[in-house]
Short mmCIF file of C-alpha atoms in Angstrom, two decimals:
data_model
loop_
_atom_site.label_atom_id
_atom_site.label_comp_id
_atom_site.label_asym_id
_atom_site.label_seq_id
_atom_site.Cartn_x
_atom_site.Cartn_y
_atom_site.Cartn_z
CA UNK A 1 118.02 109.17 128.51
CA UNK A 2 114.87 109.81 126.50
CA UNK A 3 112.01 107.28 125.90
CA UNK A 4 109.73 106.26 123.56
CA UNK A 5 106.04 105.34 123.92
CA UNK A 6 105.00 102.66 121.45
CA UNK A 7 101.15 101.52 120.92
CA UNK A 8 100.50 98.10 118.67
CA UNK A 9 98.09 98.98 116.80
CA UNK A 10 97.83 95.97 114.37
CA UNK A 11 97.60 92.38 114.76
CA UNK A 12 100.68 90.52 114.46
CA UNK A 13 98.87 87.45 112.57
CA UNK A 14 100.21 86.58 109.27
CA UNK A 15 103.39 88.70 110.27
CA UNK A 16 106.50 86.55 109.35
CA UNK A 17 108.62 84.81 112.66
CA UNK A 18 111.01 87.24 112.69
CA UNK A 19 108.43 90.82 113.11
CA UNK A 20 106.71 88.57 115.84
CA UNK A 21 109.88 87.94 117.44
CA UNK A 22 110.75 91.93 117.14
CA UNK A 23 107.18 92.42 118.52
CA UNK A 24 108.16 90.36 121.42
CA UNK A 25 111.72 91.99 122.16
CA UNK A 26 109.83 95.43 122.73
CA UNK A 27 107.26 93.88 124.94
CA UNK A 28 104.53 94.43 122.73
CA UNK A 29 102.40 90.90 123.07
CA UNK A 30 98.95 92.17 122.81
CA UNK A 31 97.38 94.74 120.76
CA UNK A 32 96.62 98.27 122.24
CA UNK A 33 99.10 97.76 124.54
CA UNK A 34 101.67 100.69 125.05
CA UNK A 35 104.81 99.81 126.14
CA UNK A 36 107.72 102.79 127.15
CA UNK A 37 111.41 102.06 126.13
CA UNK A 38 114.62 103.74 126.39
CA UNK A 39 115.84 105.15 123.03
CA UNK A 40 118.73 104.12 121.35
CA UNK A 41 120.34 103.34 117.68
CA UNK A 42 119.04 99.47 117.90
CA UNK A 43 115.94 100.21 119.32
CA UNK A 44 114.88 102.26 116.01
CA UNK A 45 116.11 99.47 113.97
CA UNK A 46 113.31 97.43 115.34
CA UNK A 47 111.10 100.02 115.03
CA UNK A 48 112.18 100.50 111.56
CA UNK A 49 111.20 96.56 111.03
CA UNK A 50 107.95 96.44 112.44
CA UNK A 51 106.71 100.30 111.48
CA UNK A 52 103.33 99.09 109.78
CA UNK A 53 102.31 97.19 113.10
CA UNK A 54 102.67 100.21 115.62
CA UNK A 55 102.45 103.74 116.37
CA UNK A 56 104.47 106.29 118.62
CA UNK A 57 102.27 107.78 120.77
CA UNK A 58 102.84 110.85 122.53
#
């Protein structure tokens, strides 16, 4: 199945509970870090949620 590469490239501080949590469910806990998941229909969804915190990198 494909991945995705995801980079975090904004701070999670003064992000509500649940974008921190979402943030934390894709493994992203730091910023700059890049983190590769598999893609799937719930996977976008949390990318959907947290979309002004991180970037797909290539």
């Amino acid at each position: 199945m494909a991945t995705i590469k995801i980079k975090q490239t904004k701070s999670r501080i003064g992000a509500p509970i649940d974008q921190k949590r979402t943030l934390d469910a894709l493994g992203l806990t730091k910023m700059n870090r890049i983190v590769e998941v598999e893609d799937s229909a719930s996977l976008r969804g949390m990318l959907r949620k947290v979309h002004h915190l991180i970037t797909i990198v290539d």
